[in-house]
Coordinates of C-alpha atoms and ligand atoms in Angstrom, one line a residue:
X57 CA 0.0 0.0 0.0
X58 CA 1.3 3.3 -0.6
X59 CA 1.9 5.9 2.2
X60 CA 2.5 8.8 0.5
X61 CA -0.3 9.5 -1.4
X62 CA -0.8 12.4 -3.4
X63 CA -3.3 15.3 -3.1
X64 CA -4.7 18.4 -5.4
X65 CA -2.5 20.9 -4.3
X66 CA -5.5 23.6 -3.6
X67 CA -9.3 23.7 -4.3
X68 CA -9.1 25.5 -7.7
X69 CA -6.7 22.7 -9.0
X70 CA -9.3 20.1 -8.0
X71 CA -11.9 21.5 -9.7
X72 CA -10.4 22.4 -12.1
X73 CA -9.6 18.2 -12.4
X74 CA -12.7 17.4 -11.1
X75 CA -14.4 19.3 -14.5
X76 CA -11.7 18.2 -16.7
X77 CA -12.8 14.7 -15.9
X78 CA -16.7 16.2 -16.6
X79 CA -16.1 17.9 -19.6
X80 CA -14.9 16.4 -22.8
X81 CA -16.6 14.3 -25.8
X82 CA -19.5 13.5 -23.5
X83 CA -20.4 17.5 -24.0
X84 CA -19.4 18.2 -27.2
X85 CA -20.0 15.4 -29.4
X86 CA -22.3 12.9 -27.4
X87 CA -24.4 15.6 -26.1
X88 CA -25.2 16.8 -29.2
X89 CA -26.2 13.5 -31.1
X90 CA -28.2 12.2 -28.5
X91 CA -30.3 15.7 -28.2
X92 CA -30.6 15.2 -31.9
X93 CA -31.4 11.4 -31.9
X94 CA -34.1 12.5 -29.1
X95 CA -35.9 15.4 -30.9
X96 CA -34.1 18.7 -29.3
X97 CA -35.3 21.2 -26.1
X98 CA -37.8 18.4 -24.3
X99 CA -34.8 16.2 -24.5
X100 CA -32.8 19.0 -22.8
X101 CA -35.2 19.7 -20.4
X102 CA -35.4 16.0 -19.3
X103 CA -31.5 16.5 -18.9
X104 CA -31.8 19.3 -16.7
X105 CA -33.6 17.8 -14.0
X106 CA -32.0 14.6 -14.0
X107 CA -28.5 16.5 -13.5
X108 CA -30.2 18.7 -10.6
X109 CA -32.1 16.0 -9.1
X110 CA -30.2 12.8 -9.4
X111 CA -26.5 14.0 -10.8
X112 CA -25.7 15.8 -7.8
X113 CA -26.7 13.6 -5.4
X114 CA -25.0 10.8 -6.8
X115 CA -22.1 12.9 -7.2
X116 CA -22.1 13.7 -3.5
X117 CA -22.3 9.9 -3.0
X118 CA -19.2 8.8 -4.9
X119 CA -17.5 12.3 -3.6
X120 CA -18.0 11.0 0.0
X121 CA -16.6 8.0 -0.5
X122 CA -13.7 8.7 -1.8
X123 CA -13.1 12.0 0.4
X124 CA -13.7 10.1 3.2
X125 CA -11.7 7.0 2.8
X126 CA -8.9 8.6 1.1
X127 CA -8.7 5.9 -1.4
X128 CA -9.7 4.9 -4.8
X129 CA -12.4 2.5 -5.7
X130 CA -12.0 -1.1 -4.2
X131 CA -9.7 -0.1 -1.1
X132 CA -11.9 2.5 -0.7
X133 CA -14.7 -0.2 -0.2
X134 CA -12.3 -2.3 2.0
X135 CA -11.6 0.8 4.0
X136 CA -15.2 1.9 4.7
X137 CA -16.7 -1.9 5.1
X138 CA -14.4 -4.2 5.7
X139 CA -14.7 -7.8 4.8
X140 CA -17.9 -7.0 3.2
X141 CA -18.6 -7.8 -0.7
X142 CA -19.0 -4.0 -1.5
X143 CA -15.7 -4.3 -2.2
X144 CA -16.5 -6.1 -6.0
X145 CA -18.2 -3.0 -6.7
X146 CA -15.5 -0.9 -6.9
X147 CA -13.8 -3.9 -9.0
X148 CA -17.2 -3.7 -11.3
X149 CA -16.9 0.5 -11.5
X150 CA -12.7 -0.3 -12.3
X151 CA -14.1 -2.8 -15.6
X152 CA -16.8 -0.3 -16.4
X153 CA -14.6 2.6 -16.6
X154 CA -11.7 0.9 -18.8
X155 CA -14.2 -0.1 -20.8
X156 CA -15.9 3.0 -21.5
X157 CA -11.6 4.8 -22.0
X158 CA -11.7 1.5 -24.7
X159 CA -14.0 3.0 -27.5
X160 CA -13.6 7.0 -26.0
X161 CA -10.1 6.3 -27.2
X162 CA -11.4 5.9 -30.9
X163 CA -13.5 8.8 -30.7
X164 CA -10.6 10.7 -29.1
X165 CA -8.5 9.5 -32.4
X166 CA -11.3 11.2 -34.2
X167 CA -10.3 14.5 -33.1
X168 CA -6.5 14.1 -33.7
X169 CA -7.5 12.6 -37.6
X170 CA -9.9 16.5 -37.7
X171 CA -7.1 18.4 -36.0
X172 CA -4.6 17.2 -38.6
X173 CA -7.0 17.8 -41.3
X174 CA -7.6 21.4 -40.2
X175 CA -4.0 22.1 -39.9
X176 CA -3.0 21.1 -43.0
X177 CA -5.7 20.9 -45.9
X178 CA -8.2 22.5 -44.2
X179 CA -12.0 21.9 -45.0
X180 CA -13.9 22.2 -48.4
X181 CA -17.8 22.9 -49.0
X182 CA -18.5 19.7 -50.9
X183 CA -16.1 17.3 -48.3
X184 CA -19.6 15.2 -47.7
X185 CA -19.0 11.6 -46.9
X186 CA -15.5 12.6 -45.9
X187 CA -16.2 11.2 -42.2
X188 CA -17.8 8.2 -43.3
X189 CA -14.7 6.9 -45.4
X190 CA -12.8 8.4 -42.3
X191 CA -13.9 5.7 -39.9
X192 CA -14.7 2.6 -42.2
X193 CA -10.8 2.8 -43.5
X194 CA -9.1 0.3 -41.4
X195 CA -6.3 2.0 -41.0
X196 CA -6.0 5.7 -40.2
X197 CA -8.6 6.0 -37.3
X198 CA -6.6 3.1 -35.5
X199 CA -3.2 4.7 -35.8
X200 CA -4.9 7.7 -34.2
X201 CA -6.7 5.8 -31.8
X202 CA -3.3 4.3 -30.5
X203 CA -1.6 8.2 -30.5
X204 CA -4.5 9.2 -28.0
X205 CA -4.5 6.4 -25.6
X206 CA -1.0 6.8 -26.2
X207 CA -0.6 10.7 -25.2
X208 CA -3.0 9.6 -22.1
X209 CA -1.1 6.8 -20.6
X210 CA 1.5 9.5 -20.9
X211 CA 0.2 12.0 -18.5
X212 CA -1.8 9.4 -16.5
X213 CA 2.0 7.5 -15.8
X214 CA 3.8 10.8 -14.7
X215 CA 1.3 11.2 -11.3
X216 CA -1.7 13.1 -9.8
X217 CA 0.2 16.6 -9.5
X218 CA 2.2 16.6 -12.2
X219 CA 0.7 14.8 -14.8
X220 CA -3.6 15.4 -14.1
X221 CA -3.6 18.4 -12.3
X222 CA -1.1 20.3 -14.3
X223 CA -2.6 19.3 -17.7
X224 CA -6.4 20.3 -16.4
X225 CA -5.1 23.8 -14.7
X226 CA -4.5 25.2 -18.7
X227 CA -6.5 22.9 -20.7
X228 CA -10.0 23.9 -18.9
X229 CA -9.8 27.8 -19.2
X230 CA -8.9 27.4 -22.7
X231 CA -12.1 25.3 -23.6
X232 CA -14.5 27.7 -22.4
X233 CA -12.9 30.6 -24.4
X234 CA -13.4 28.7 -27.9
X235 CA -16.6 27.2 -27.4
X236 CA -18.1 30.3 -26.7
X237 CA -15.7 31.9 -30.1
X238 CA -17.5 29.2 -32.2
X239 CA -20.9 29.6 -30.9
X240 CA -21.0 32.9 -31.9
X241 CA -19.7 32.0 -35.9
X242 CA -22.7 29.6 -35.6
X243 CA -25.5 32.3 -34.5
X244 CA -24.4 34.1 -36.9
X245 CA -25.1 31.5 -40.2
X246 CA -28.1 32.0 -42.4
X247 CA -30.7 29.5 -41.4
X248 CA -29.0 29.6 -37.5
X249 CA -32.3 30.2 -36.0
X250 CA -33.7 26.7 -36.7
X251 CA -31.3 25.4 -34.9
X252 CA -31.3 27.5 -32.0
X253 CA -35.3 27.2 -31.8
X254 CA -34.7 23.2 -31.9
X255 CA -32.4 24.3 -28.8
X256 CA -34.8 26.5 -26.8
X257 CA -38.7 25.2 -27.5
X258 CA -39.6 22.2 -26.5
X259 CA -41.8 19.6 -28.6
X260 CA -42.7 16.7 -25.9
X261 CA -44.2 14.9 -29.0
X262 CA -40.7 13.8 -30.2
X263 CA -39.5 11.9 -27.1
X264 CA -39.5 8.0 -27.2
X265 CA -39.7 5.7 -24.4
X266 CA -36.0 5.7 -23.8
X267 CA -35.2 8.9 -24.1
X268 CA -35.6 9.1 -20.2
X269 CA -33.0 6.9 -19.8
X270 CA -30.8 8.2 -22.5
X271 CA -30.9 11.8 -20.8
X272 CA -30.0 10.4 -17.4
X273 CA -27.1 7.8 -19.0
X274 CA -26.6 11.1 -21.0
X275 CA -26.4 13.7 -17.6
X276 CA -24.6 10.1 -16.1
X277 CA -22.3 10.0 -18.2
X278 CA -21.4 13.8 -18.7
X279 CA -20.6 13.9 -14.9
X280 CA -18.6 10.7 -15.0
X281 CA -20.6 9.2 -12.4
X282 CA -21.0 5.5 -11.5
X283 CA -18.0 3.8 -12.4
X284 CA -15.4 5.5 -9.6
X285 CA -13.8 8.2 -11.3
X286 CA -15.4 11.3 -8.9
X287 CA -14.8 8.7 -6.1
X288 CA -11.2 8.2 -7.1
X289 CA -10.4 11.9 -7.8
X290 CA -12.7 12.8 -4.6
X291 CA -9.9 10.6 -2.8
X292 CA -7.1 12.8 -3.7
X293 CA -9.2 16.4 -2.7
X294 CA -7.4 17.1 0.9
X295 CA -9.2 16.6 3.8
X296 CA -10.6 20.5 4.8
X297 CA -11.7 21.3 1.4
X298 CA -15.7 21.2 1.0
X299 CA -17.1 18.6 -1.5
X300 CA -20.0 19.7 -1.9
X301 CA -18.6 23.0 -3.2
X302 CA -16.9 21.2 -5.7
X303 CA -20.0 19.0 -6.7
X304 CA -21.9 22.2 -7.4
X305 CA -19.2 23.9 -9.5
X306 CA -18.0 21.1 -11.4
X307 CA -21.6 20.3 -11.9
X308 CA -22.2 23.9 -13.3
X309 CA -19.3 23.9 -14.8
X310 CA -20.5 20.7 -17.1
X311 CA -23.5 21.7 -17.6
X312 CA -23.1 25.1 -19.5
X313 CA -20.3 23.6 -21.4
X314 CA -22.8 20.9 -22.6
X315 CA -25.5 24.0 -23.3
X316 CA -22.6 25.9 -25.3
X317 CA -21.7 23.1 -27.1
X318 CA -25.3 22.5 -28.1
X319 CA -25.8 25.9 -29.0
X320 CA -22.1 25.8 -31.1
X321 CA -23.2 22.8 -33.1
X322 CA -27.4 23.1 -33.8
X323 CA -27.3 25.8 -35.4
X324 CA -24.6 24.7 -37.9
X325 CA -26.2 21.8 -38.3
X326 CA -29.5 23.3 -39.1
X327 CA -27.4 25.9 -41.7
X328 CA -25.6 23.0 -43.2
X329 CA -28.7 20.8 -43.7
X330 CA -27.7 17.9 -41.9
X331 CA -30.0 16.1 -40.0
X332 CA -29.9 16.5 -36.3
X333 CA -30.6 12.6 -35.9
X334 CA -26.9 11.8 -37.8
X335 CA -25.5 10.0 -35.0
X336 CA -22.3 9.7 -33.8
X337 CA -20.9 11.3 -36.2
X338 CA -22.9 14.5 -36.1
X339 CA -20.3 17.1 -34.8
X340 CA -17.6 15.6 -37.6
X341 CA -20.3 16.4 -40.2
X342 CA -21.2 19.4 -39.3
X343 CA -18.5 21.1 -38.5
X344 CA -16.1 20.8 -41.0
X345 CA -19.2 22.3 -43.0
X346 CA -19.4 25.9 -41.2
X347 CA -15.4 25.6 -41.4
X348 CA -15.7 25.4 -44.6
X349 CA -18.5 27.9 -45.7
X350 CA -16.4 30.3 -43.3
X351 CA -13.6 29.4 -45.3
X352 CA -14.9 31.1 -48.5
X353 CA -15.3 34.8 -46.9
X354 CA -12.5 34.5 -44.1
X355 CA -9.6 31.6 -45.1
X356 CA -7.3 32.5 -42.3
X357 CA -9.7 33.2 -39.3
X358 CA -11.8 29.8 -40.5
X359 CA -9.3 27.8 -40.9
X360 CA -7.6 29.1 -37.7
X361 CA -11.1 28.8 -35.1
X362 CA -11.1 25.0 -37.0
X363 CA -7.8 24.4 -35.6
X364 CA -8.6 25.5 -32.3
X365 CA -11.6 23.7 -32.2
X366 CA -10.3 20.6 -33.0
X367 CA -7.7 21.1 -30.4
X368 CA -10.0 22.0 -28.0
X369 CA -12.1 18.7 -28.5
X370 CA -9.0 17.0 -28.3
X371 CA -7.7 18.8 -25.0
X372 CA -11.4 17.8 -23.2
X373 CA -10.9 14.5 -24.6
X374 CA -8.1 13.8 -23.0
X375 CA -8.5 15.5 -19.5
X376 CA -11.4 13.1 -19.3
X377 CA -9.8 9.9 -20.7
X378 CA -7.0 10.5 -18.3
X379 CA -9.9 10.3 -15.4
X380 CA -11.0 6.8 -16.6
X381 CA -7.8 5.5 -16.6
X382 CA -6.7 6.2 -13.7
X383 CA -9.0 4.4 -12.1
X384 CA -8.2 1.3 -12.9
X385 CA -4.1 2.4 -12.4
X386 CA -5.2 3.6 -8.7
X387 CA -6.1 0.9 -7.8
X388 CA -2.8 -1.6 -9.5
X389 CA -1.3 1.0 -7.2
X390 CA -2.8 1.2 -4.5
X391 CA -4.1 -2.6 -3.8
X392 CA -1.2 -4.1 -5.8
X393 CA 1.8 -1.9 -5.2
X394 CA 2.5 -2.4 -8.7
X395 CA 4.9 1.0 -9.9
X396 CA 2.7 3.2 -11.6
X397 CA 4.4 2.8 -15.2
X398 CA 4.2 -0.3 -15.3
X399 CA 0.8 0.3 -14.1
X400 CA -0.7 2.5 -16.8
X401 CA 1.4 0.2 -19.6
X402 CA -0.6 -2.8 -18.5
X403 CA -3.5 -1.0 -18.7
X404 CA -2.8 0.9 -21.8
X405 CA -2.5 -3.2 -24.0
X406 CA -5.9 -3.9 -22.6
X407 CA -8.3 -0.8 -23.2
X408 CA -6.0 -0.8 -26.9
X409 CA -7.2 -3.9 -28.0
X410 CA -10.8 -3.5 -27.1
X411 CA -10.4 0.2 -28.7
X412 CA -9.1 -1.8 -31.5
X413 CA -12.4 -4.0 -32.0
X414 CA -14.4 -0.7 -31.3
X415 CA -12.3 1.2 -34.3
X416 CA -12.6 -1.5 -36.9
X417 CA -16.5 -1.8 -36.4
X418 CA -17.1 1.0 -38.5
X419 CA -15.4 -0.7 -41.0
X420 CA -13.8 -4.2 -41.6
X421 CA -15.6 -5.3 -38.6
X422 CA -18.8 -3.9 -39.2
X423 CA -20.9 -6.9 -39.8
X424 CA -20.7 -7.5 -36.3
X425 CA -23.8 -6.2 -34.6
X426 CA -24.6 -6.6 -31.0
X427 CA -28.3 -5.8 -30.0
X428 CA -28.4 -4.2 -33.3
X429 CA -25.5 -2.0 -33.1
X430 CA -21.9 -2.2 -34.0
X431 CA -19.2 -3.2 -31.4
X432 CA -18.9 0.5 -30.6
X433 CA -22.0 1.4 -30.7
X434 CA -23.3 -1.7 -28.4
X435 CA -20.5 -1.0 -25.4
X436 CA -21.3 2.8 -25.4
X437 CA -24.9 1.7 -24.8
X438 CA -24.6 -1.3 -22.5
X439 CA -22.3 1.1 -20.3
X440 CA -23.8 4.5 -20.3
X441 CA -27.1 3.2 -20.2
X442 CA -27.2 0.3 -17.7
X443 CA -23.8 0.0 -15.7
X444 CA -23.1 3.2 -15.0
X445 CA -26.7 3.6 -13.8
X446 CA -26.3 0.1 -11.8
X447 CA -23.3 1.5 -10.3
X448 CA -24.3 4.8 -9.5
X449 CA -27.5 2.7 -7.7
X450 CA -25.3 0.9 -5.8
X451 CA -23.0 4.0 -4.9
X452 CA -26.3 5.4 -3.4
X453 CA -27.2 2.7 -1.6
X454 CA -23.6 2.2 -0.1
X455 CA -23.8 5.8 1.0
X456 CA -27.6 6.1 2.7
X457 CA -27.6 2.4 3.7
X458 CA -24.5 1.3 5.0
X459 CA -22.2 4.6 6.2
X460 CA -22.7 5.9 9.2
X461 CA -25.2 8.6 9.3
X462 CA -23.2 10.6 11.2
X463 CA -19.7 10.2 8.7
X464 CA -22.0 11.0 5.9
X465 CA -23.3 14.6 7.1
X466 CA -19.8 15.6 7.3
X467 CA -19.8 16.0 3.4
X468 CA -23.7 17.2 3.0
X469 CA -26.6 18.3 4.2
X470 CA -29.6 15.9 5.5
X471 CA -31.5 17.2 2.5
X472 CA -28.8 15.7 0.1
X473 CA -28.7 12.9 2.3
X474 CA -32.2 12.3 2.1
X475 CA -32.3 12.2 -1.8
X476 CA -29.6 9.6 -1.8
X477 CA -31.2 7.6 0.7
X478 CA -34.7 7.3 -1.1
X479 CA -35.2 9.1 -4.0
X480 CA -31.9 8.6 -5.7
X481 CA -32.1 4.7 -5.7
X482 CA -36.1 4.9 -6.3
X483 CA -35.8 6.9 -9.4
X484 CA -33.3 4.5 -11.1
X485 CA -34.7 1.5 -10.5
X486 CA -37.8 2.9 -11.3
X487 CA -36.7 4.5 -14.8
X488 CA -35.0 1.0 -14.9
X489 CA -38.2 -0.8 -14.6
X490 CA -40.2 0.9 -16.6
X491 CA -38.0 0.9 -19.8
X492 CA -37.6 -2.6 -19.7
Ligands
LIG270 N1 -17.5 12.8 -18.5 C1 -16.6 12.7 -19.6 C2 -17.2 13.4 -20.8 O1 -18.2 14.1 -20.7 C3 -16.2 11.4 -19.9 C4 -15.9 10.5 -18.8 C5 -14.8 10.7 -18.0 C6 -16.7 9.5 -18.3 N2 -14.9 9.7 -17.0 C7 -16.0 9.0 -17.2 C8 -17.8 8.9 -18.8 C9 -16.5 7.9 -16.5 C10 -18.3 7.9 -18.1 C11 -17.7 7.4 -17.0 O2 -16.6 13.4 -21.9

């Protein structure tokens, strides 16, 4: 076991972390699709109040924890209830949360492939279908899919302070400032304001039986909740610094970048004539598009906001792929002694090779279908939709069932405590239950 474990040096530095684990492909490219696969503002809406109602709470769950026990995931567990089985749920939240880095990685590879583009072609108007050849080409979405994990296992492997929380402390300023430039580009396209009304009025009509669950796997997932990662990185906030402060700021924080991002992408796709229900590869479509059509009247300034964009996604990507891995390397480290290189390579050959199976399934690989959905498509599913949500069930119950009350109050108020206790778990079985 290690004895010198490492802290956030201060409480901007762990938020700061804390939000660079919340924010990234989950805001700007799932966030999105899913809105569009969902039919827009009542989708939004659904969002909203499953972030403020069960999002926070859960988050104060996992938060306490990890604050409390000063340790990741399954020590955590052993620390808190010992010889108990809770432990296998931190091993459960560890397998979730690689898998989940497994096919972010490809979509992180994505963004490298679009950065590379926009540095050094650039985007034309008629580059449709340019995204689809992309990802079905064996070849070029897995070498960028190895440089990402790659880069990751980098900073993950060089430690808490100087690897996570020095990358976050510059990367999550910067984010804000060009979301908010390319929002603005996109008001100001002809045919904007379809988008943005898509955005802002709701049309309850358009929401399907699962869109309940896909908001909360969508709010879920956006706050990295349910497999350990808020635990783990809970774990290293010292002592005397409030959690529930951070909850509610990295909470806001996430939030508005996923409303920006929205707003940055709908409106573009509305101008480009893409169809909000694209999928996965919405933002990839779309983009490039307004880069282009920007291109025509401003070449420099488009083809400069396409490189920072495409940086940008890349930075959020990997301040949150850097969360998931270090789950699983806290706890080689912690419960294993195993040196943290050697850690983070062992890790890195796993979540590769299933990144591998999830890049080749838009391609050579595609006639695979699980539950009617390519390999990628079937794990994003089968983990944002069901074990997150089964762990973050089991985090709640942990926390209003098993703590002592006492312990718990230290991190929250009784109303808080309250919600984890019964409404929390109530609402997800209950959403469970009902979609089934
Ligand atoms: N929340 C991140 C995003 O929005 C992704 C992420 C980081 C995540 N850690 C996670 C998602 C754990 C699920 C589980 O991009």
């Amino acid at each position: 076991m290690s004895t010198d474990r490492e802290n956030f040096k201060n409480g901007f530095t762990a938020i700061m972390a804390m939000a660079g684990s919340a924010i990234g492909l989950g805001n700007i490219w799932r966030f999105p699709y899913i809105v569009g696969e969902n039919g827009g503002a009542a989708f939004i809406l659904i969002y909203l109040l499953s972030t403020v109602l069960l999002s926070v709470p859960i988050f104060l769950a996992e938060g306490t924890i990890g604050h409390r026990a000063q340790a990741a995931t399954f020590r955590a567990m052993e620390k808190l209830a010992p010889n108990t089985r809770w432990k296998w749920l931190g091993g459960l939240t560890i397998i979730t949360s690689l898998i989940i880095l497994s096919y972010y990685s490809v979509v992180g590879g994505w963004s490298i492939h679009y950065f590379k583009e926009s540095l050094i072609h650039g985007f034309s108007v008629d580059g449709e279908g340019q995204f689809g050849s992309f990802i079905s080409s064996p070849w070029a979405p897995l070498v960028c899919h190895t440089a990402f994990m790659g880069i990751c296992a980098f900073v993950v492997s060089a430690g808490v302070k100087s690897g996570i929380e020095r990358f976050n402390k510059y990367s999550m300023p910067l984010l804000f400032f060009l979301i908010i430039i390319i929002m603005c580009y996109s008001f100001s396209l002809p045919g904007a304001k379809a988008g943005i009304d898509y955005m802002i009025k709701p049309d309850f009509s358009k929401l399907t039986s699962s869109s309940i669950t896909a908001a909360m796997g969508q709010s879920f997932f956006s706050l990295s909740l349910g497999v350990g990662c808020i635990l783990t990185y809970a774990s290293y906030l010292k002592k005397e610094q409030s959690l529930i402060s951070t909850a509610y700021k990295t909470t806001g924080f996430d939030m508005t970048f996923a409303l920006l991002a929205g707003f940055a992408v709908m409106p573009a796709v509305f101008a480009g004539g893409i169809t909000p229900s694209a999928g996965p590869g919405l933002i990839f479509e779309s983009l490039p598009f307004i880069f282009a059509k920007m291109g025509v009247v401003m070449p420099f300034t488009s083809r400069l906001i396409a490189v920072l964009f495409f940086v940008t996604i890349f930075f959020a990507a990997v301040s949150s792929a850097i969360s998931m891995f270090e789950v699983g390397v806290s706890f080689l480290v912690e419960q294993h002694n195993i040196n943290r290189k050697l850690a983070t390579s062992i890790l890195f050959i796993g979540c590769w090779a299933l990144g591998t199976l999830c890049s080749l399934s838009f391609g050579p690989l595609d006639h695979i279908t699980i539950m009617g959905r390519n390999i990628f498509g079937a794990l994003d599913r089968i983990t944002s939709d069901y074990l997150m949500a089964f762990g973050a069930l089991l985090y709640t119950l942990f926390v209003g069932w098993k703590m002592k009350k006492s312990d718990v109050l230290q991190e929250m108020s009784p109303f808080y405590y309250n919600i984890i206790k019964w409404l929390a778990p109530t609402a997800i079985v209950v959403i469970f239950i009902t979609n089934l």
